[in-house]
Short mmCIF file of C-alpha atoms in Angstrom, two decimals:
data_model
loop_
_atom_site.label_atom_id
_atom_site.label_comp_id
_atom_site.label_asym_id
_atom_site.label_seq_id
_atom_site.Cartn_x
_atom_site.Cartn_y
_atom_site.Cartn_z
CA UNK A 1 16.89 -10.63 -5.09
CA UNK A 2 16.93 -12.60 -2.13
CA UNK A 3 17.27 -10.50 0.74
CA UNK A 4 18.66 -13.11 3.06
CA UNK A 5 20.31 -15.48 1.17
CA UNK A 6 21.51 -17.61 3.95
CA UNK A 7 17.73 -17.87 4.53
CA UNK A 8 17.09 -19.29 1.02
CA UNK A 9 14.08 -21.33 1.62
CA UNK A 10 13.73 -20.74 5.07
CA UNK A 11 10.48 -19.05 4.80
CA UNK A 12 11.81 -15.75 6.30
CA UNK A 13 10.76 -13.56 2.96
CA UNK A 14 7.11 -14.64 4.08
CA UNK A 15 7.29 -12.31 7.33
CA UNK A 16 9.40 -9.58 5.31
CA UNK A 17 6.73 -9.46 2.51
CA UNK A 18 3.97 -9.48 5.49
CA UNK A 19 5.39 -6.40 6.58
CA UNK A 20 6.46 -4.76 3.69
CA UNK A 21 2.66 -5.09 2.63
CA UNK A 22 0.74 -5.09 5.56
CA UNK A 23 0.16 -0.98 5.06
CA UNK A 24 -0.89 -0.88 1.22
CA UNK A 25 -4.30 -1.48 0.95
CA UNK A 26 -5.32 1.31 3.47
CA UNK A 27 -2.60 3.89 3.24
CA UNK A 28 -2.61 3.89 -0.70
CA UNK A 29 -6.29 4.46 -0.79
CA UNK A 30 -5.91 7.43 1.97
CA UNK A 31 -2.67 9.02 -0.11
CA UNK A 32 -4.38 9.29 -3.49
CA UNK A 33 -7.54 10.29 -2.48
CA UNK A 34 -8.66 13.92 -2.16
CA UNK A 35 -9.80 15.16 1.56
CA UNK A 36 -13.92 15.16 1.64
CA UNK A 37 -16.01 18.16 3.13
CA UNK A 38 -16.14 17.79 6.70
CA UNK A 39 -19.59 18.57 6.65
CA UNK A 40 -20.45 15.15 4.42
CA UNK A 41 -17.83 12.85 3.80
CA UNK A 42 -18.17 11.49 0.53
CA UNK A 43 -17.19 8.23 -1.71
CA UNK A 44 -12.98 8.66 -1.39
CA UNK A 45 -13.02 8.35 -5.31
CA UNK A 46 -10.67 5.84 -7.78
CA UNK A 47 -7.78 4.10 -6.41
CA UNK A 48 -5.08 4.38 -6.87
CA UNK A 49 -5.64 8.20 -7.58
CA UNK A 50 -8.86 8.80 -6.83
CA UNK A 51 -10.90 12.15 -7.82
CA UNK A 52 -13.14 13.88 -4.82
CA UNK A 53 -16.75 14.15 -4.74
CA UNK A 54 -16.04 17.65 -2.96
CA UNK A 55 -13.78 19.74 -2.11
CA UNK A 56 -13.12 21.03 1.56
CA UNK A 57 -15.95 23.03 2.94
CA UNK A 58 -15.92 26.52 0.88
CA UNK A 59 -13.83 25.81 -1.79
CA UNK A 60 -15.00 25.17 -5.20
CA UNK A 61 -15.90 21.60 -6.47
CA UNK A 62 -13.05 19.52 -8.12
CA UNK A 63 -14.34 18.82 -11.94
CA UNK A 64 -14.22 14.72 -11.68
CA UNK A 65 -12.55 12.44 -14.06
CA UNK A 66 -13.25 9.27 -15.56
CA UNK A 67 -9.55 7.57 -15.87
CA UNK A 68 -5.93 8.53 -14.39
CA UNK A 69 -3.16 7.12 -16.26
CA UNK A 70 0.22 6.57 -13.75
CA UNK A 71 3.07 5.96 -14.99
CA UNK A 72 6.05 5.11 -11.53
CA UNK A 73 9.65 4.36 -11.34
CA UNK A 74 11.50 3.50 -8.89
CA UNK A 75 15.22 3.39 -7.51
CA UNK A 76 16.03 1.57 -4.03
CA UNK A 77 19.33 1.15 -2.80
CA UNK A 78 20.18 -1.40 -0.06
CA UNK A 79 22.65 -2.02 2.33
CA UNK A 80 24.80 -5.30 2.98
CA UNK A 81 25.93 -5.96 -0.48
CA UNK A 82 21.96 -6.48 -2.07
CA UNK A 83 22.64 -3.68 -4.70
CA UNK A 84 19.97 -1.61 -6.55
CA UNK A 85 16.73 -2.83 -6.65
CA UNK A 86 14.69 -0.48 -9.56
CA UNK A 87 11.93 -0.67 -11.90
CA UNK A 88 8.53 1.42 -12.81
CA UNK A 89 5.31 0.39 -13.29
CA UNK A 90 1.96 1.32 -15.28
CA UNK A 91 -1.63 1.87 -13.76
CA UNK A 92 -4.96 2.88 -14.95
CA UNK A 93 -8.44 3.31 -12.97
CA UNK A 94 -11.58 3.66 -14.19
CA UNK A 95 -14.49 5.58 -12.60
CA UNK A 96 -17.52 3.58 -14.04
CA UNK A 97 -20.28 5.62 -12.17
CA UNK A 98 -20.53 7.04 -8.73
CA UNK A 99 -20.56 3.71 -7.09
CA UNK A 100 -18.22 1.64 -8.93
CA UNK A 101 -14.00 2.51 -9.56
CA UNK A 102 -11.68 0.09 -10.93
CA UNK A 103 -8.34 -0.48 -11.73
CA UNK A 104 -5.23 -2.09 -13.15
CA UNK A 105 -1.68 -2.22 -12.42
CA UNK A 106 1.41 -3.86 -14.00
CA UNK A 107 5.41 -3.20 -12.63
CA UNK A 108 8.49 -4.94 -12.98
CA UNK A 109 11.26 -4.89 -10.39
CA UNK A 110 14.60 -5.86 -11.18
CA UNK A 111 17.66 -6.75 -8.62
CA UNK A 112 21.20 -7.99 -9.08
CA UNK A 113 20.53 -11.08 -11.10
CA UNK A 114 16.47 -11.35 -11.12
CA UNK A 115 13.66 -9.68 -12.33
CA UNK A 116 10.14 -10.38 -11.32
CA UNK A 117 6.81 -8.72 -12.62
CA UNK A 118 3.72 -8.19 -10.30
CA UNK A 119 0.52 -7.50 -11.58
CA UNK A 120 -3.31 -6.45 -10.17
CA UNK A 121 -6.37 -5.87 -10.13
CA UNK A 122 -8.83 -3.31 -7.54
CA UNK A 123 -12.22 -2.01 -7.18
CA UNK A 124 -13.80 0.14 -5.30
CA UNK A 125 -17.81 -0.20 -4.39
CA UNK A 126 -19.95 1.98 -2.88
CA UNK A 127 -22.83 0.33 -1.40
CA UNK A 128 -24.38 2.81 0.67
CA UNK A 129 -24.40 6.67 2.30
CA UNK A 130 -22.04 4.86 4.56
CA UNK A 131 -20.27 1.99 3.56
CA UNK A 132 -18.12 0.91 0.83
CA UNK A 133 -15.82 -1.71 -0.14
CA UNK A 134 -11.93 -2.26 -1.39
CA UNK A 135 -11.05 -5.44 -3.02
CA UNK A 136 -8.14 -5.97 -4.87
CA UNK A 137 -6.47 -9.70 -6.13
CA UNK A 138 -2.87 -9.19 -7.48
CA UNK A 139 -0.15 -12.04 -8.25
CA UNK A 140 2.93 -13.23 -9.99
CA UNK A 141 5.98 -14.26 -8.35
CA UNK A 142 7.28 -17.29 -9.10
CA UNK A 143 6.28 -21.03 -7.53
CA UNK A 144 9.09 -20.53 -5.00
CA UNK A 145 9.07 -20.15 -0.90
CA UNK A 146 12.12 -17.93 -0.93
CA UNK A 147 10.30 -15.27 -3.23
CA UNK A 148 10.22 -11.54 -2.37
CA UNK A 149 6.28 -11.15 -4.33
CA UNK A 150 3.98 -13.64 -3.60
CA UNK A 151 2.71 -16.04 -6.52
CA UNK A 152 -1.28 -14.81 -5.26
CA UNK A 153 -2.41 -11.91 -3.58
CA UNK A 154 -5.87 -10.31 -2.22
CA UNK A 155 -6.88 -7.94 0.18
CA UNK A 156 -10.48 -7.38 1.44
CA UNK A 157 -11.04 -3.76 3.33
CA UNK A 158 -14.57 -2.44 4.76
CA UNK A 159 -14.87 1.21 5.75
CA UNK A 160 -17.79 2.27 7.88
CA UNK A 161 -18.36 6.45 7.53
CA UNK A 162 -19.61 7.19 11.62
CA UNK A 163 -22.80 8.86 11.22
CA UNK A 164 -23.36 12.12 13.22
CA UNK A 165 -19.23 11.97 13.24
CA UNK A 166 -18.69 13.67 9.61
CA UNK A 167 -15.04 13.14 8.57
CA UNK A 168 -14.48 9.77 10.41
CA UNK A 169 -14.26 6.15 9.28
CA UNK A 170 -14.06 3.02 10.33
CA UNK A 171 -11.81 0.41 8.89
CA UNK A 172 -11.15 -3.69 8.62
CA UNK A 173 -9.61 -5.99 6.48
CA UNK A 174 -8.06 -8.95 5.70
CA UNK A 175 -4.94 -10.04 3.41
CA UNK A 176 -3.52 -13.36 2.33
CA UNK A 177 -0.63 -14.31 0.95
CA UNK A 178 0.38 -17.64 -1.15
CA UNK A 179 3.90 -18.39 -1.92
CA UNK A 180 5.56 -21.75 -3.17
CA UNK A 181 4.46 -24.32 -0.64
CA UNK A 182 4.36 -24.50 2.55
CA UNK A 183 5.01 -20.86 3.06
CA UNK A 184 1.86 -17.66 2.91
CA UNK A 185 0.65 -15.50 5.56
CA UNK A 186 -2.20 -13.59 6.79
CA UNK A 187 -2.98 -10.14 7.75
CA UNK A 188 -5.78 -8.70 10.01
CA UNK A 189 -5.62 -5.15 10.48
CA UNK A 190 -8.04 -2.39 11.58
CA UNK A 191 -7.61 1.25 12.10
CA UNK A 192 -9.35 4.82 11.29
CA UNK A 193 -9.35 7.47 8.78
CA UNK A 194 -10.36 10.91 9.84
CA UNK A 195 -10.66 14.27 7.12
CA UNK A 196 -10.41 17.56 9.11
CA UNK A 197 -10.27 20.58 6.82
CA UNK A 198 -7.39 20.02 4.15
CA UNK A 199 -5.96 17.00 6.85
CA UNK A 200 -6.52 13.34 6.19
CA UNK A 201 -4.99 11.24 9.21
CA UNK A 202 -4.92 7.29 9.38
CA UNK A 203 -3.77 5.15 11.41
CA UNK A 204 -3.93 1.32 11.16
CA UNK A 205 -2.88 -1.60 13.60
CA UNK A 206 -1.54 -5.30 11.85
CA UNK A 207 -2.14 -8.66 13.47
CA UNK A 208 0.08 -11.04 11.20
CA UNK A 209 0.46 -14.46 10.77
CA UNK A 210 3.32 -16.39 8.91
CA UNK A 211 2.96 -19.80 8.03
CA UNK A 212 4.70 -22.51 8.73
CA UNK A 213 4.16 -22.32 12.30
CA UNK A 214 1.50 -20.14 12.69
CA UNK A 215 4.26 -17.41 14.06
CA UNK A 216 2.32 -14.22 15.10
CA UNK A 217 3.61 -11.00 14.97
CA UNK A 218 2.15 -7.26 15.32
CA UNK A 219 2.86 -3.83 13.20
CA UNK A 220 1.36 -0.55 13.14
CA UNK A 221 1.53 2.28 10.72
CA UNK A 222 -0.36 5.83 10.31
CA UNK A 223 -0.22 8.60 7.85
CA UNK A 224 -0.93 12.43 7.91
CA UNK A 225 -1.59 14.31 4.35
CA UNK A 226 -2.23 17.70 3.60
CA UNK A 227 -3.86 19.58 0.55
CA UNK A 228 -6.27 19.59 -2.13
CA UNK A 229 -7.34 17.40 -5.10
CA UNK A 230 -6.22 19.25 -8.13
CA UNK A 231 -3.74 21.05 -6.53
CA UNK A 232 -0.81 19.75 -4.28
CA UNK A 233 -0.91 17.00 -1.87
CA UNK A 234 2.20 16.72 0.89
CA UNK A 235 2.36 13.77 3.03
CA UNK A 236 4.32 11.56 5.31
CA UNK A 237 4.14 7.62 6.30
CA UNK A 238 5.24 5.83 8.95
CA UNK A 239 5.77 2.43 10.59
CA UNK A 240 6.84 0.18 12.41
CA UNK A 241 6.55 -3.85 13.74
CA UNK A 242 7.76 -7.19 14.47
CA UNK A 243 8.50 -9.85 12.18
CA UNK A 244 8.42 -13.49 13.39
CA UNK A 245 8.58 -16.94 11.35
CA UNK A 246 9.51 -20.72 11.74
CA UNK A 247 12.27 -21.92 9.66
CA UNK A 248 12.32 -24.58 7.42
CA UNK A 249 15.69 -26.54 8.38
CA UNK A 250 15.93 -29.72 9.47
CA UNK A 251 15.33 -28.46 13.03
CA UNK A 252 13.06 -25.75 12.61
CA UNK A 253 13.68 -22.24 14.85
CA UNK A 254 11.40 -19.72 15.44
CA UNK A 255 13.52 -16.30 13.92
CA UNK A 256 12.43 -12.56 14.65
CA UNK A 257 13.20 -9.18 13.26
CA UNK A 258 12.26 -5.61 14.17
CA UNK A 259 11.31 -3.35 11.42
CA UNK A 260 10.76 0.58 10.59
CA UNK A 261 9.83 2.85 7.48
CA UNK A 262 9.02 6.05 7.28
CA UNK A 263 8.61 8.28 4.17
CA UNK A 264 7.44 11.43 2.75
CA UNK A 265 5.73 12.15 -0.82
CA UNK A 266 5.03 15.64 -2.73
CA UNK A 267 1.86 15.64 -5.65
CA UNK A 268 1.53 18.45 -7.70
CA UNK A 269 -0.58 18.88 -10.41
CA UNK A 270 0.66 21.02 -13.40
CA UNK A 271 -2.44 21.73 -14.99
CA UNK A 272 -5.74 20.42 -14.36
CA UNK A 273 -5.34 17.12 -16.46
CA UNK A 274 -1.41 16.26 -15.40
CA UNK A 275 0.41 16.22 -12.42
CA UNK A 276 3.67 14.91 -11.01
CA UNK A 277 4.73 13.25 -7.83
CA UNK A 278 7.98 12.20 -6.37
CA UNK A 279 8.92 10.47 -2.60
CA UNK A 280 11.47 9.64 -0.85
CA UNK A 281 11.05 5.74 1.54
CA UNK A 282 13.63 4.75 4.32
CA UNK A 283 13.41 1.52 5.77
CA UNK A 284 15.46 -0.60 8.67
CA UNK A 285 15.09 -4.10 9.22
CA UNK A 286 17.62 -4.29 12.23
CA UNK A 287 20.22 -6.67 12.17
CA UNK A 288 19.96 -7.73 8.10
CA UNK A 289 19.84 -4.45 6.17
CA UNK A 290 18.67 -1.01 5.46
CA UNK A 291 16.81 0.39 2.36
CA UNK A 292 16.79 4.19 0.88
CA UNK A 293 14.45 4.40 -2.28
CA UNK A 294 13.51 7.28 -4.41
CA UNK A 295 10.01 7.18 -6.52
CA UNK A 296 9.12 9.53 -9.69
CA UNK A 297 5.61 9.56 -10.85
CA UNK A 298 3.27 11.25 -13.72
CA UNK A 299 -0.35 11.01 -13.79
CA UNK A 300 -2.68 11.78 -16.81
CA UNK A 301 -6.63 12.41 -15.46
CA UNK A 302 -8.72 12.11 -18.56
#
């Protein structure tokens, strides 16, 4: 897939891929995690799927596991002729001790006439009471600055917990993206996470750069869940941005697009050790085309 083909190496995927990513390495870790005690926020657990180190004030302690096993796929439909983009993916995380989480992820997508595979790696480190860490390197799409995943990836997050504000957290990051030369990007972002009772709300603002031409652009996203780790989680996402970017024709022009998502997830578990989870995605990029996507998910805690 190459969403605008007319665009074929004019650099534009750079500022679609800055978008389409500039929410995952905070919102993920928010949406798998269970909410902490308001009382005393705790370590948010193992991405992607993290077990709590409490459950909400007066409710009985979560029994903690040392893996989850995810198995994903996905269906996507998209407007303007681009077809059915679909695939699934595997990931495992690790709980190593109370300070340390890792994990690994492999997916393939496939659209009308390519197939690409993504792969990565994440941990999670705890470093104090109050701060802790979120580092993640993924990678694998091909030498090429048309491509829809970049060929490397990482993303750098620190979270401050407030002290004497229990439930609140700081956060900052950076993310850069490499593509087949002369095209990556770069994302500053910084935003909040707040538990209250069986609520987790974030909210997260994107400074983004897309290179060539060092064309700046802004997005913002939040997210609201509701439940309880070993339960049922509900939960919806949203947001929104601008996406600017120099092409690379013989006279270059500086090219914009406005963007919006939104979508809304269900996990249940089943039994104590199994769960499923299912979403539903929308997302507009004005002017070039429209997406509708459908996710299915099992987990395995073990």
């Amino acid at each position: 897939m190459k969403p605008h083909r007319k665009y074929r190496h004019s650099g534009s995927l750079v500022a679609i891929v800055l978008f389409v990513f500039s929410a995952s390495p905070s919102l993920s870790l928010v949406f798998a995690q269970a909410a902490t005690s308001d009382a005393a926020p705790q370590s948010p657990g193992k991405p992607p799927g993290p077990s709590p180190a409490g459950g909400p004030a007066g409710t009985p302690e979560v029994v903690t596991r040392r893996f989850r096993l995810e198995a994903s796929s996905f269906d996507n439909v998209v407007s303007n002729g681009f077809g059915h983009w679909w695939g699934g993916g595997i990931d495992l995380s690790w709980k190593a001790s109370d300070r340390l989480t890792a994990a690994g992820s492999i997916f393939s997508q496939r659209r009308p006439g390519e197939t690409e595979q993504f792969a990565g790696v994440r941990t999670l480190m705890n470093w104090s009471k109050w701060f802790y860490t979120d580092l993640s390197l993924s990678g694998g799409g091909p030498d090429d600055p048309g491509a829809f995943f970049p060929k490397l990836r990482y993303d750098l997050t620190a979270n401050l917990k407030v002290p004497k504000m229990p439930g609140l957290i700081l956060t900052g990051g950076l993310t850069r993206l490499y593509f087949g030369r002369p095209n990556d990007g770069r994302i500053g972002r910084g935003g909040a996470i707040y538990y209250w009772r069986r609520f987790v709300f974030q909210g997260n603002l994107n400074f983004n750069n897309a290179r060539p031409g060092n064309r700046k652009s802004k997005s913002a996203n939040g997210a609201v869940q509701y439940g309880q780790e070993g339960h049922y989680w509900i939960g919806l996402v949203g947001g929104g941005g601008r996406e600017a970017w120099q092409t690379l024709a013989l006279t270059p022009q500086d090219v914009e697009f406005t963007s919006y998502s939104a979508s809304v997830f269900v996990r249940k578990w089943l039994a104590p050790a199994y769960g499923v989870a299912v979403s539903y995605s929308y997302a507009l990029k004005r002017t070039a085309y429209r997406i509708n996507g459908l996710e299915m998910k099992f987990f395995l805690d073990f």
